[in-house]
XYZ file of C-alpha atoms in Angstrom:
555
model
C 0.000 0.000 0.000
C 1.440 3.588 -0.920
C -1.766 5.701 -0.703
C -1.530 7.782 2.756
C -4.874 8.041 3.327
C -5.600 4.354 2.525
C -2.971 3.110 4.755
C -4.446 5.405 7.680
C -7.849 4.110 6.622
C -6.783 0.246 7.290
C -5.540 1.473 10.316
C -8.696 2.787 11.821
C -11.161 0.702 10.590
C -10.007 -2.775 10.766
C -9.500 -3.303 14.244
C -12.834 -1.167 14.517
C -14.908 -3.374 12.204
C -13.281 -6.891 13.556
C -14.018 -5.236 17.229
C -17.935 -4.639 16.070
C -17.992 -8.242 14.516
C -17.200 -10.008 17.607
C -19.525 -7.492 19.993
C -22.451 -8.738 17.190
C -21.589 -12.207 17.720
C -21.701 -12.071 21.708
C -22.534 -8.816 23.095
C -20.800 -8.625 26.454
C -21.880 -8.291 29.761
C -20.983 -5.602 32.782
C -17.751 -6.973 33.154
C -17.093 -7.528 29.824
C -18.070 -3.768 29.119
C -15.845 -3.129 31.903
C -12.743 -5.000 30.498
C -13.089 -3.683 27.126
C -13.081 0.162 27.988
C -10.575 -0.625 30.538
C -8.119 -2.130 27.678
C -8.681 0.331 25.068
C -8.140 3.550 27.373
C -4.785 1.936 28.891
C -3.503 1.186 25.254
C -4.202 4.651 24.118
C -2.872 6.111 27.242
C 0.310 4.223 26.960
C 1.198 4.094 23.487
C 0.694 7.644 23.094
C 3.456 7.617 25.588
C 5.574 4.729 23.778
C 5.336 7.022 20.492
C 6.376 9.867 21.699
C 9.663 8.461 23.404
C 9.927 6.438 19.985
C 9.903 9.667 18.279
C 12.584 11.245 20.349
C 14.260 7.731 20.335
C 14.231 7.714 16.402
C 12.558 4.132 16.905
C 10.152 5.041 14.104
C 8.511 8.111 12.965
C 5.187 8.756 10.909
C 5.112 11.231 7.455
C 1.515 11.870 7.662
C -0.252 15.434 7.310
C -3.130 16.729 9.163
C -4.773 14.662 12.168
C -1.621 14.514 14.709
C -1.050 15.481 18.146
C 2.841 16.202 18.857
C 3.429 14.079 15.463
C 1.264 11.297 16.007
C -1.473 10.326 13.486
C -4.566 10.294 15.943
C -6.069 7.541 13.514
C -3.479 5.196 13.556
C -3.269 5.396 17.329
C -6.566 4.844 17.936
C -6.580 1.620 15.339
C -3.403 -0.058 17.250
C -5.387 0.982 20.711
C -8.598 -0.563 19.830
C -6.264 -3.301 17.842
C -4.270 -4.791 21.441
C -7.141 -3.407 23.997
C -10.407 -4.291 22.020
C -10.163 -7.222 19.561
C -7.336 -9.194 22.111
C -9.385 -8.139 25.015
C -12.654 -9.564 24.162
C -10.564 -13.048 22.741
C -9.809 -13.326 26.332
C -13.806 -14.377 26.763
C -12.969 -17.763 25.246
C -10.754 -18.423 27.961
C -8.004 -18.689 25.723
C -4.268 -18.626 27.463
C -2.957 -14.742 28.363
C 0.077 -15.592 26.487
C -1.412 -17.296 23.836
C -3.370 -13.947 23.349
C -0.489 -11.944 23.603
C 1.410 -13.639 21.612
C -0.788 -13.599 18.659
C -1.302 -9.629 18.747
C 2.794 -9.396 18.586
C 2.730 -11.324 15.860
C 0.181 -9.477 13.654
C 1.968 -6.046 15.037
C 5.583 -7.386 13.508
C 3.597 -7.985 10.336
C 1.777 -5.362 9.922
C 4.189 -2.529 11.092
C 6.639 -2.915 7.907
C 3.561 -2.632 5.825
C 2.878 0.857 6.932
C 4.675 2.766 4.783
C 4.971 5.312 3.369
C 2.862 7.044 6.970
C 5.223 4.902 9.326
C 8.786 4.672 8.782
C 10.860 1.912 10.946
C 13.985 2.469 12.119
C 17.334 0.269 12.775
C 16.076 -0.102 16.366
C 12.005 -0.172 16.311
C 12.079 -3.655 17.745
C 13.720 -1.920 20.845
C 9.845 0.673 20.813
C 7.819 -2.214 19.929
C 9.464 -4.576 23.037
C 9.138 -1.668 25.355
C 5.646 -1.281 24.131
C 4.149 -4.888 24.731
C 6.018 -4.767 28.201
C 4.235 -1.303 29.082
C 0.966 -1.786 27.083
C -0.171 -4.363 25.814
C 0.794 -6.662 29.072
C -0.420 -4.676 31.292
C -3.899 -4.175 29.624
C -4.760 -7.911 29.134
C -3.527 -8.329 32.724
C -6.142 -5.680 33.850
C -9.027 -6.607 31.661
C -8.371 -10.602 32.910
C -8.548 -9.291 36.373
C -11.733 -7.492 35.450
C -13.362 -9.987 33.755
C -12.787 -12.771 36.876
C -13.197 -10.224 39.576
C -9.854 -10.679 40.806
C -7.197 -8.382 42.617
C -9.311 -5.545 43.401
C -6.749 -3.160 44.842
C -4.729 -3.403 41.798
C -7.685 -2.551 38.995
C -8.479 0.033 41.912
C -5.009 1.490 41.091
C -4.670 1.042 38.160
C -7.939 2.951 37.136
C -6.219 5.792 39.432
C -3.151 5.726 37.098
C -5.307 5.692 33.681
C -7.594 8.459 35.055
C -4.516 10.207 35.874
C -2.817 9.926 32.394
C -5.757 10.550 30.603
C -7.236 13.201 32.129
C -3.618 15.063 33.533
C -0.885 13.570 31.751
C -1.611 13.952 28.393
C -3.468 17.857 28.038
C -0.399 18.474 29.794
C 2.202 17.417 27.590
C 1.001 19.438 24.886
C -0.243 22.365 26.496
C 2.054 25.319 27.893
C 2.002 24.206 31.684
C 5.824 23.156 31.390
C 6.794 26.376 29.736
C 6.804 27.933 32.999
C 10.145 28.367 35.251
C 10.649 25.613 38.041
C 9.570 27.664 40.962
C 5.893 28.218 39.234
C 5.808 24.251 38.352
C 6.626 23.375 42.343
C 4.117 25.587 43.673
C 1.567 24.071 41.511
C 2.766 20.606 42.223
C 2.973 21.088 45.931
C -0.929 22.727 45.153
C -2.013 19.648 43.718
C -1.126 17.543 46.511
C -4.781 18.473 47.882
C -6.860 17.286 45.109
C -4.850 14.272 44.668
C -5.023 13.330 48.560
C -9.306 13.657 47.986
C -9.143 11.384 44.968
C -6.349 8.986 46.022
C -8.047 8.523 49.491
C -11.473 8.142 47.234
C -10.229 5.547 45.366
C -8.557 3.729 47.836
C -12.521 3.495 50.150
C -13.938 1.762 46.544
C -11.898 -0.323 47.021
C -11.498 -1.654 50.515
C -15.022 -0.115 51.993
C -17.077 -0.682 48.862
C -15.543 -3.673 47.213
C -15.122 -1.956 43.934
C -13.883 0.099 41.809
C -14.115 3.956 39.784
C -15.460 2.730 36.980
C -19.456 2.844 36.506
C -19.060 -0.963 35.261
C -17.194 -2.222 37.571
C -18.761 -0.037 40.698
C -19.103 -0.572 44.819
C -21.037 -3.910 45.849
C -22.005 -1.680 49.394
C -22.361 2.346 50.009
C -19.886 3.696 50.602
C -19.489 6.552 53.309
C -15.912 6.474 54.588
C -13.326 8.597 53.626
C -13.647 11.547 52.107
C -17.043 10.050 51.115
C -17.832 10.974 54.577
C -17.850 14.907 53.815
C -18.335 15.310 50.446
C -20.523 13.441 47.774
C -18.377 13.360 44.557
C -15.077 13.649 45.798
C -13.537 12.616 42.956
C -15.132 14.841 40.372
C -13.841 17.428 43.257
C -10.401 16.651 42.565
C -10.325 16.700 39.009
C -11.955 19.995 39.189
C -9.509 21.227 41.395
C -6.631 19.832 39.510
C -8.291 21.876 36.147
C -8.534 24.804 38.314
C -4.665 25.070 39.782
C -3.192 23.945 36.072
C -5.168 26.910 34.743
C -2.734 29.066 36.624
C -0.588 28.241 34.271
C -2.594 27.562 31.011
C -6.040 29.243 30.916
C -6.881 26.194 28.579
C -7.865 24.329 31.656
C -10.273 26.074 32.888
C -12.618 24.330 30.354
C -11.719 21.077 31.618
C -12.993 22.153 34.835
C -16.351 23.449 33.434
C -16.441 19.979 31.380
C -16.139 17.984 34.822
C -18.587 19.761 37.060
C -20.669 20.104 34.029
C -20.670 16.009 33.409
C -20.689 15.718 37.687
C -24.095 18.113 37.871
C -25.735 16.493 34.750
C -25.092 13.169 33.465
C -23.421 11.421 36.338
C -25.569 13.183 39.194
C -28.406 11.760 37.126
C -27.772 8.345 36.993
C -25.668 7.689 39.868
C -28.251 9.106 41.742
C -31.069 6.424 40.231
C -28.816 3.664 40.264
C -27.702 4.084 44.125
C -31.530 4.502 45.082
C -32.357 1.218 43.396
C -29.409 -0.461 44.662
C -29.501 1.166 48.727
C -32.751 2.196 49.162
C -32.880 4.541 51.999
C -29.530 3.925 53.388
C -28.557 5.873 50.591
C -31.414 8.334 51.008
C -30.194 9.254 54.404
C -26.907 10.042 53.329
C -27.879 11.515 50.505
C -29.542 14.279 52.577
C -26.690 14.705 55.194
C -23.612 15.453 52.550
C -23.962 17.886 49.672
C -22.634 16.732 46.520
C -20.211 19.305 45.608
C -19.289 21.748 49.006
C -17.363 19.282 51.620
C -19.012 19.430 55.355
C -16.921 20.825 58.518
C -17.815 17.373 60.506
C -17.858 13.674 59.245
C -21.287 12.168 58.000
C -22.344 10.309 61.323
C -23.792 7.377 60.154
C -20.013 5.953 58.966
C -19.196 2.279 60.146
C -17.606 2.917 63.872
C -14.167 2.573 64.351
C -11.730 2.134 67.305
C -8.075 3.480 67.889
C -5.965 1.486 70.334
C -3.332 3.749 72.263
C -1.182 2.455 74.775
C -1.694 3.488 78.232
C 1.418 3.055 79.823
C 3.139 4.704 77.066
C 4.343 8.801 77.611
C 4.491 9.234 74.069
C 1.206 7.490 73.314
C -0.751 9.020 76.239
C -1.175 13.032 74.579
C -2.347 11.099 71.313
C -4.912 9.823 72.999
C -6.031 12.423 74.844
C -5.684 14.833 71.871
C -7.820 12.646 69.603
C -10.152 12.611 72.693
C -10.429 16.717 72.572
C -11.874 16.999 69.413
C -14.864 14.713 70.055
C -14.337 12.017 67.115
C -17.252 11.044 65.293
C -17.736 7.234 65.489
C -14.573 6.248 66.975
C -13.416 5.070 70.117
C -10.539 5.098 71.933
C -9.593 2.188 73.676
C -6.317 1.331 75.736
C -3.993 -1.214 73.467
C -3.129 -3.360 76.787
C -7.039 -4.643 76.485
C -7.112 -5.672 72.251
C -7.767 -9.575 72.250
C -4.004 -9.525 70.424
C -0.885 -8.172 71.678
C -0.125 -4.679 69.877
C 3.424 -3.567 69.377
C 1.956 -0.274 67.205
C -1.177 2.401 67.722
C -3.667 0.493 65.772
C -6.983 1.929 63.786
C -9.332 -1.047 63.159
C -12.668 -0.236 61.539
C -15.788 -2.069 61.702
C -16.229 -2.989 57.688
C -12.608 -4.696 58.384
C -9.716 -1.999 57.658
C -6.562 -1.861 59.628
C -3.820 0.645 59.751
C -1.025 0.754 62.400
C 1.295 3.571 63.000
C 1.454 6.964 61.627
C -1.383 5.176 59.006
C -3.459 4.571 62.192
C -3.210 8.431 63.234
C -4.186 9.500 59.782
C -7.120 7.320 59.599
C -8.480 8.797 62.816
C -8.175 11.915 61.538
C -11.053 11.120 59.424
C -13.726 11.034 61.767
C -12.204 14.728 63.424
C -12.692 17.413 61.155
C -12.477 18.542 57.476
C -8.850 20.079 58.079
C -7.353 17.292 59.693
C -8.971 14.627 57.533
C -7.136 16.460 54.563
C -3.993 16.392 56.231
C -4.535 12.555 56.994
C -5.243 11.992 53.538
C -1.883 13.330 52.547
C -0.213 11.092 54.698
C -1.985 8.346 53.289
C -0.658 9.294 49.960
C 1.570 6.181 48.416
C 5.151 7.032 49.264
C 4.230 9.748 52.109
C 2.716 7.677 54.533
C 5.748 4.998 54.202
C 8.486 8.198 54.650
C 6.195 9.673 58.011
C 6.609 6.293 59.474
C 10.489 5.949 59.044
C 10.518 9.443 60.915
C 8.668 8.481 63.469
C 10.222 5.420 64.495
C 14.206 7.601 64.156
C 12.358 10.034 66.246
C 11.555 7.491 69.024
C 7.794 6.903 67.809
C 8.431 3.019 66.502
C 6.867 -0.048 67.745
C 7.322 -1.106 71.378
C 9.405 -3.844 72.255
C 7.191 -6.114 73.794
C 3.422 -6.012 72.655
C 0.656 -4.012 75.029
C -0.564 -6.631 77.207
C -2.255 -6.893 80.406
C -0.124 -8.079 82.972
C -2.580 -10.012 84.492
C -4.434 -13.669 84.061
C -3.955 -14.467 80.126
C -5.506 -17.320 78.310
C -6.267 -18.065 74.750
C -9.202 -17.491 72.766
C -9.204 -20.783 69.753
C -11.133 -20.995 66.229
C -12.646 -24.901 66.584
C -14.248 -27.055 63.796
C -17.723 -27.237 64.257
C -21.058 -26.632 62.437
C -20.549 -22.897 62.741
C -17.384 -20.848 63.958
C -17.437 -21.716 67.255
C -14.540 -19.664 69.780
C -13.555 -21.270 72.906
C -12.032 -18.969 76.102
C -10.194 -20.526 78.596
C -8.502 -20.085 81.787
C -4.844 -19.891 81.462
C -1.852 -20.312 82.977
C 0.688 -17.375 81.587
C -0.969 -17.701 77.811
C 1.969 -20.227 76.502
C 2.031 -21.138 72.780
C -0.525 -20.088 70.595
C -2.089 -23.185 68.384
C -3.368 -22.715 64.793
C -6.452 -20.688 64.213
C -5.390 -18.643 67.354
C -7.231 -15.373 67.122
C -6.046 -13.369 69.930
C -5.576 -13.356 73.499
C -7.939 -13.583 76.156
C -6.845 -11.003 79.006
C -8.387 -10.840 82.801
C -8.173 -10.631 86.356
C -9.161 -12.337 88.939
C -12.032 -10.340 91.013
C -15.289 -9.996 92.239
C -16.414 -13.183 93.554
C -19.378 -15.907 93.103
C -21.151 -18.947 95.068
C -20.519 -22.160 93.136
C -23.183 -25.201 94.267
C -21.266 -25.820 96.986
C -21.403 -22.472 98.753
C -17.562 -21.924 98.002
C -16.940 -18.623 96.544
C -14.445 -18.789 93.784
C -13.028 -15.782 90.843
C -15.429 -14.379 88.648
C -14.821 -13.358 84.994
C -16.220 -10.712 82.650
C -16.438 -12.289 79.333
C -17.158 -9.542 76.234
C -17.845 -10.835 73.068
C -17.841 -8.539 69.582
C -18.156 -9.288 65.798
C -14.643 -7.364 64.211
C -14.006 -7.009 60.249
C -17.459 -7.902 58.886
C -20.778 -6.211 58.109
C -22.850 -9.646 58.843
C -24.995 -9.371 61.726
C -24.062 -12.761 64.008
C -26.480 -14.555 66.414
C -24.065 -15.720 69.259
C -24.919 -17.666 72.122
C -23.111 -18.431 75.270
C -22.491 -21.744 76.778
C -20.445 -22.757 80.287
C -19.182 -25.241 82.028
C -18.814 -24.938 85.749
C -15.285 -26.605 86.826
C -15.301 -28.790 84.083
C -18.922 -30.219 84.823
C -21.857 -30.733 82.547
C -21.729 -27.579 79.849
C -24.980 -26.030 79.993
C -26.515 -22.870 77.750
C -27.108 -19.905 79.301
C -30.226 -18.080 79.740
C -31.866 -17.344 76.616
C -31.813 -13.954 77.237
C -27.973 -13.756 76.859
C -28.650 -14.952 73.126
C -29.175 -12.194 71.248
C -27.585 -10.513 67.494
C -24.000 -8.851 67.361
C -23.798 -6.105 64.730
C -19.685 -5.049 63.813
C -18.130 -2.776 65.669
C -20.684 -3.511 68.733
C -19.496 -4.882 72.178
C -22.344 -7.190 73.708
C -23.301 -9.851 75.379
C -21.627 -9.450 78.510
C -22.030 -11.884 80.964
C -20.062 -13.444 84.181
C -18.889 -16.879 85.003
C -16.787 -18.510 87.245
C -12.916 -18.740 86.746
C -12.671 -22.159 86.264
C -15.664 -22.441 83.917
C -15.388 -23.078 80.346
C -16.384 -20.589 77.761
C -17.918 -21.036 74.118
C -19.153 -18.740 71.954
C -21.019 -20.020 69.507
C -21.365 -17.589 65.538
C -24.409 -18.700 63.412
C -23.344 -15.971 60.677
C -26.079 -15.592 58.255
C -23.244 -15.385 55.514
C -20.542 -17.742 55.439
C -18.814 -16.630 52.842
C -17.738 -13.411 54.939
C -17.848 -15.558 58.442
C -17.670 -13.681 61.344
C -13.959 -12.202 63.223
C -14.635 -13.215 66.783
C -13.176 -11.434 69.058
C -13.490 -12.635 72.975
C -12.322 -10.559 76.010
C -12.220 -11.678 79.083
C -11.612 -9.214 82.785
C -12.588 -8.975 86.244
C -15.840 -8.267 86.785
C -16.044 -5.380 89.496
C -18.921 -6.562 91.268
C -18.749 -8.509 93.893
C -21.952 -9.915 95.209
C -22.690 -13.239 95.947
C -25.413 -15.577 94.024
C -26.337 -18.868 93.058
C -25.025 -19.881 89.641
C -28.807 -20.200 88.822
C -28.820 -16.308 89.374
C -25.717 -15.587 87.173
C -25.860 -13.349 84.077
């Protein structure tokens, strides 16, 4: 072929057509949708990066006039896009091999390439671009729609949607625009500028994915509402940031300020619209309530209060710990408690954040996450720590400062025992009266902690050490019915009142109820959903009472 426009015609519309063809012959599904935009946008965002180092590279270079972009043919970027993240993509529904898949679109790319003159002309070295090019493209988006399609790693399609967003939408107006024209000190105020937006979307992104079991993309969305985060003072977060990032590049190229009147535009029309149908449908009035309590675009002073409760456990014995606590304290958190570290069911060598919907952050990460349910202010700031790289760097400070992990884990001193995961028809945890705690066996889930105190009558009139036993459900958002059994000094194990049955929602600390020392302990989990079974957590302390009573009379 040495017609220019025919060559550039091929280009386009092949991959385009063959694309259609196979949508005909099976259209595809939500995740299938999902996979398929996912492949084409990463191919387009990465091989307009691959050409442009190949041009500077002199890997190959294109004679083509009218429709480029910084020398590129749009056309016949769009063609190899669609060609490696559309027609590969959707052979991956066949469940044909990765490789075998990959392989195949190499293979038509090294013999098609030399075909593309006179528009593309190959240099000594353009097996060096198109190498580089598989390994940063076309990889990498078969990789991500596979995920996609099988529902698999969901942090990683979380971030990588975060990087593609990024390019697309930051990357590439920038390269082209006159935002690097400026001198260095203009650029690094900007940059240091755009730290805030990109704190609101990265912490965003990051609550898809480990409160809402999903991801950015409307296909491949949230399984549950999700409220945390940033979420928890603003609607649309997100959208937010991107207007915010439009706004401060402005500053330097007034071109962007009709990004930012494209993206609250699209956020006040299109997306408001059906986000706001489809999260009715899908969470009824839980999504009604919040929906009235958090505007959409103008971020509230205080957390949303309905967000899943959280705890923070501080050391008390610790003189650098101590004025954390009491500062978080001060400012009257929203749906978090602070609780001393020497009483968690495990031994803690680190502050610890644990939330009820099952996140976990220790450290400097734990401080920041509190600072979520404070204020707007020192949300953002805790957002910034969270920010990949940042959070890692504040926590190497903190420990050379003298703010690192303890040397022996926050304990109570006291009675210890050990709290077991046994087979049984449900999840079924066992307390026990120990002797020093000793080794801990497998499905160990933490320790059990007391004192001896109080006092009951046993049959026999003797008074012997009572125990407070606590029960809560940690790190799931099934609702548990738990029930209490005992067996005096290794007697006949009989249920307890039925009263002292009763449903333990996360985050919650029920169910309390004293026995004797000696006595065995079960707690019995009937989780309505298996698949997410219940995290068991069983404490067991002095009760401060000390009255005396039959056993008959115990609750």
């Amino acid at each position: 072929m040495t017609d220019p426009a025919l060559v550039r015609g091929v280009g386009l519309f092949v991959p385009i057509l063959i694309t259609a063809a196979m949508l005909r012959h099976r259209p595809p599904g939500r995740a299938e949708t999902a996979a398929l935009v996912l492949g084409v946008c990463w191919n387009a965002l990465a091989l307009s990066l691959v050409n442009l180092l190949a041009l500077r590279a002199g890997w190959w270079s294109f004679a083509a006039e009218g429709g480029t972009v910084a020398g590129m043919p749009v056309d016949l970027l769009l063609g190899w896009a669609v060609l490696w993240g559309g027609v590969a993509v959707l052979a991956l529904r066949h469940n044909l091999p990765l490789p075998l898949v990959a392989g195949l679109a190499v293979w038509i790319d090294l013999a098609v390439m030399p075909l593309g003159g006179p528009v593309l002309i190959l240099g000594d070295s353009w097996l060096t671009g198109e190498a580089l090019a598989v390994a940063v493209s076309l990889v990498p988006g078969l990789l991500l729609a596979r995920w996609t399609l099988e529902d698999r790693r969901l942090v990683a399609r979380a971030v990588s949607q975060a990087v593609l967003a990024t390019g697309l939408m930051v990357v590439l107006p920038v390269l082209p625009s006159r935002v690097l024209d400026h001198p260095g000190w203009a650029l690094g105020l900007v940059a240091q500028l755009l730290l805030v937006p990109a704190a609101l979307s990265a912490a965003a992104v990051h609550e898809f994915a480990c409160s809402g079991r999903g991801t950015p993309l409307p296909y491949d969305p949230p399984i549950r509402l999700v409220t945390t985060g940033p979420y928890a003072y603003v609607r649309n977060p997100m959208q937010l940031g991107m207007t915010l990032t439009y706004l401060l590049l402005a500053l330097l190229d007034p071109v962007f300020l009709l990004g930012a009147v494209v993206a609250v535009s699209y956020g006040l029309g299109l997306a408001a619209w059906h986000e706001d149908a489809q999260l009715r449908v899908l969470h009824g009035p839980e999504w009604s309530r919040y929906r009235s309590s958090v505007r959409p675009w103008l971020p509230t002073i205080r957390p949303y209060p309905g967000i899943p409760p959280a705890a923070i456990w501080i050391a008390n014995d610790c003189d650098r710990c101590d004025p954390v606590a009491s500062w978080i304290r001060r400012r009257s958190p929203v749906a978090l408690t602070v609780l001393p570290a020497e009483t968690h069911p495990s031994g803690l060598r680190r502050m610890t954040y644990e939330r009820a919907d099952g996140l976990r952050a220790e450290g400097v990460a734990a401080w920041a996450r509190a600072t979520g349910h404070l204020a707007l202010g020192w949300a953002l700031l805790g957002w910034i720590l969270l920010l990949p790289g940042l959070s890692h760097f504040a926590q190497l400070c903190a420990d050379a400062f003298g703010a690192g992990p303890s040397l022996e884990p926050a304990r109570n001193p006291a009675l210890r025992g050990s709290v077991r995961r046994v087979p049984a028809s449900g999840d079924d945890v066992r307390a026990q009266r120990g002797e020093g705690g000793g080794d801990l066996a497998d499905g160990l889930l933490g320790d059990a902690q007391g004192r001896e105190g109080g006092g009951e009558v046993a049959d026999d009139g003797v008074e012997v050490p009572a125990l407070e036993v606590q029960a809560r459900v940690r790190g799931t958002e099934v609702a548990a019915l738990v029930q209490f059994r005992a067996a005096q000094g290794g007697g006949d194990e009989r249920p307890l009142v039925g009263s002292e049955a009763g449903e333990v929602r996360p985050g919650e600390e029920t169910l309390e109820l004293r026995v004797a020392q000696d006595s065995h302990v079960e707690v019995v989990d009937r989780g309505a959903d298996r698949r997410r079974p219940s995290d068991l957590v069983v404490n067991a302390h002095s009760h401060p009472a000390s009255r005396r009573s039959r056993p008959s009379d115990r609750t």
